[in-house]
Amino acid sequence: MLLVLPLVACGGAGSGGEENDQDNGGNPPPTMGSAPENRYAPHEVDLYAWSHSNADANEDSAVADEQVRASTHYRARVALTSEADQYTDSFVYMTLPRSGRAKEGYSHEDGAEFADSANLTMSWTSFLYNDDTWLELELLNGQTIESLDQVTIRPTTLDFELEWVAEDRVRIKVPYHADGQRFSVEFEPDLVTSYNNLEGNTGTLTEGPDGARVHTEPRNAMLVFAEPTLSEALQRDWIPGDEDGEIYYPEAGEVDNLDAVDADIIYFKPGTYYFPWNYHARLPGRVRWVYLAPGAYVKGALEFAGSRAEYKVTGYGVLSGEKYVYEADTNTAGGHEAYTHRSDSQSDCHGSCVKMLRFSSGSSNQTLTIQGVTINEPPYHSFVIYGDAGSFQTQVSGYKQMGAWYWQTDGIELYDNGRLSNSFFHANDDVFKLYHSNLLIDDVVVWKSENGPVFQWGWESRHIENIYVQNIDIIHNRLYWKDQKHNTCLINSARAWWDVNADNTADPDATVANIHLENIRSEGMNLCAMRLYAQSNWDNIHIDGLEIEAWNDLPLSAQESQFEALWNEARTETVTVGEGDNGLRLTNYIVDRQPVTRAADNWRADQLGRLNFSAGLWDSWSATSERETQCTAQTIDMTVAETLEAGQSTELMASASSGLPVRFYLLNGDGSVDGTTLTAGHQSNALTLAAVQDGDTTFCSSRVTAELSVTGAEGVAPGPRWMGASWEGWSPGNLPMEWDGDSEFVVTVTLDAGDHAFKFTDTEDWSGDDWADSTGLTGTAKLTTGGGPNIDFTLETGGAYEIRFDPYSLDYAITPVE
């Protein structure tokens, strides 16, 4: 089969189209190939875009090995503003949760559940430019817009010129910038809002409308990466030539021989390459540079070996892990057509699972340069370095990460003296791992999913210093947890990884000093700002210009920021946190256009700032601002009844001082809200109701809550119940319980003498809440949703037993049937 991949160059010297044929068949021996005629060509014209003739516009399933998934939602064309009538296509890639496949070899959660059920996709296009450029986007599949008011570019701080071309097309003027531009183009009809259903300990993410709003984002994202053409000096630094060492040029098609390459450099020309799926490249020690040319699409993963003084991964091509299963364990290669998911007997596979880029650090000084490359659909951590943190210096620029659907798809960890700039991360775990000293991070756009924080420097005591981060735009943030997880929020220093509940894991001999986070902007609705648990002495932690557009609808307790100094193991002393400006210094902390300060007294947990810091650290933090409030405050008056009968409905009434409409939702309790109608459930309990006015360009947002009691539920069954039990294979559907018409659920079972365990649950498949955490034939259960302890009991004799459960008091009893 012949693959023809047209490359299009526009403007300046060398303008016009050129075709570069690549042979898909066969695998050459690992010897040198022919060099490209001009390796600098893409950077010697004013505008350079590319396409793939083997594209598969498919959002339903995996694509064939030899094909590249094309967007089914967007088409892109580009033209220099000076040559606005000379448009050419810029290929639009697309990524799907699990690459359009079901879970393979596992059934537990992998982090992609909501994205998959909501049919989320992410499309992106890349092009090279050195002058202002028009980007024309066409909406496919019948999507339309009525005006430019329905188009948003994020980060919203970008002030790009927009033109309305037609109901399915817009034009965006992308100004040239030497550092490139990274942005999202979003269309109002395509937006989807996620909700936390508020059930159980953490809640479940759904499309609602019941529960609390979490975040609004495109269902079908469209990202644009406008990359600067390289200067002559950077061309020599970042594009390999014969003077840099021996080069191996793989042939397009299947590639399975990189482990045997005897060369310094591997150069992927434009074309499509795919590794067998029980293979990732364990590169020989001689290989120190991998280059992915613009238009190269490589399905595989790269592991570098040896202790070379200098490593490079450069170029504007794509390295995709789209066919590696989640947590693809390299130890399962033998006899399998593909790496399989790690064994359930393993708690993790950090050492053996596929990483898209993996390096090893020796004891001698080494440097790593990563420039331009796009990582797509990582199956696990995308970028990992093992070895000596003090001898491996990393410089990263122009890096992009897309399709990070799974739990452990982190961002990047820089070792000592590392630099990161001008990059984009879609990540579902910690984005910036600030575990090392003398780091500089600047100008990064982040799209955050559900797991882990944006900034992380915790999990154990550390000795680190001199970390400077600036100009970070978090354009989406789907953190949704209802409970107070210790490892979440925008900024985080988590508790000890080996015992997250312990408060005596600190080391007073270690110090974290001089961390400076500046101009951190988080758009849309957000869960919480910071959770900080000091396991080392802290000195001079400065957060300057943390801007949060809005809080989401989760309970105030879920939104609390926390700050604690932990104890040493013997509990004889806590770590120390500097006082005044030497402690935690918040300057220009802005929420909903309003400064949060100690002087304004709006920092508290139930107020705008949502800060619930340890009282013992009162002298170790400050909050000041030079900025003024940019919106007008409003208040909400809400009137609710004190009590409501089970099953009864009532109309809700509230008004905002702004005159803007108020919306209602239920924060806690058994009931539902439909517009302005509250209906109580069938449990005697307390309902917590929220009334919200979201604000507008003039008014700040406002929220008030109220509680009312539900009575008269006795004798009414609060929904069905089941039991998941050891003697029934833990399948709740096998043990439905019956309501006794009064106050309890009951089931009769036949049991052998010996030890048994069970839980009560409100679903047949463990998708809802469950109650257990007790021992003995009688007791009181507790809510255990998410993996809490069972109810354990022992029978001296076998026979028929009746098990009763009161869903109100949570009391249970196991008695023999006479």
PDB file of N, CA and C in Angstrom, residues 39 160 213 337 445 468 485 494 549 569 584 749:
ATOM      1  N   ARG A  39      16.402  19.602   5.437  1.00  0.00           N
ATOM      2  CA  ARG A  39      15.754  19.366   6.726  1.00  0.00           C
ATOM      3  C   ARG A  39      15.210  20.646   7.334  1.00  0.00           C
ATOM      4  N   PHE A 160      -7.758  38.256  20.426  1.00  0.00           N
ATOM      5  CA  PHE A 160      -7.613  38.009  19.002  1.00  0.00           C
ATOM      6  C   PHE A 160      -8.808  38.584  18.230  1.00  0.00           C
ATOM      7  N   ARG A 213     -23.528  21.923  40.006  1.00  0.00           N
ATOM      8  CA  ARG A 213     -22.727  22.171  38.812  1.00  0.00           C
ATOM      9  C   ARG A 213     -21.239  22.134  39.156  1.00  0.00           C
ATOM     10  N   GLU A 337      -0.692 -10.351  21.829  1.00  0.00           N
ATOM     11  CA  GLU A 337      -0.670  -9.475  20.682  1.00  0.00           C
ATOM     12  C   GLU A 337      -0.470  -8.026  21.094  1.00  0.00           C
ATOM     13  N   VAL A 445      -0.418  26.707  29.185  1.00  0.00           N
ATOM     14  CA  VAL A 445      -1.876  26.615  29.199  1.00  0.00           C
ATOM     15  C   VAL A 445      -2.249  25.206  29.653  1.00  0.00           C
ATOM     16  N   TYR A 468      10.288  28.959  40.663  1.00  0.00           N
ATOM     17  CA  TYR A 468       9.612  30.156  40.174  1.00  0.00           C
ATOM     18  C   TYR A 468       8.690  29.755  39.024  1.00  0.00           C
ATOM     19  N   LYS A 485     -10.705  15.898  49.926  1.00  0.00           N
ATOM     20  CA  LYS A 485      -9.511  15.130  49.578  1.00  0.00           C
ATOM     21  C   LYS A 485      -8.270  15.980  49.856  1.00  0.00           C
ATOM     22  N   ALA A 494       0.460  17.530  49.232  1.00  0.00           N
ATOM     23  CA  ALA A 494      -0.346  16.439  49.769  1.00  0.00           C
ATOM     24  C   ALA A 494       0.287  15.815  51.013  1.00  0.00           C
ATOM     25  N   GLU A 549     -11.964  32.522  38.564  1.00  0.00           N
ATOM     26  CA  GLU A 549     -13.128  33.195  37.993  1.00  0.00           C
ATOM     27  C   GLU A 549     -14.379  32.968  38.827  1.00  0.00           C
ATOM     28  N   GLU A 569       7.486  12.069  63.582  1.00  0.00           N
ATOM     29  CA  GLU A 569       6.949  10.746  63.875  1.00  0.00           C
ATOM     30  C   GLU A 569       6.651  10.568  65.354  1.00  0.00           C
ATOM     31  N   LEU A 584       3.540  31.807  54.429  1.00  0.00           N
ATOM     32  CA  LEU A 584       2.728  31.709  53.217  1.00  0.00           C
ATOM     33  C   LEU A 584       2.143  33.088  52.943  1.00  0.00           C
ATOM     34  N   VAL A 749     -31.826 -15.651  54.714  1.00  0.00           N
ATOM     35  CA  VAL A 749     -30.768 -16.355  53.997  1.00  0.00           C
ATOM     36  C   VAL A 749     -30.412 -17.628  54.755  1.00  0.00           C
TER      37      VAL A 749
END
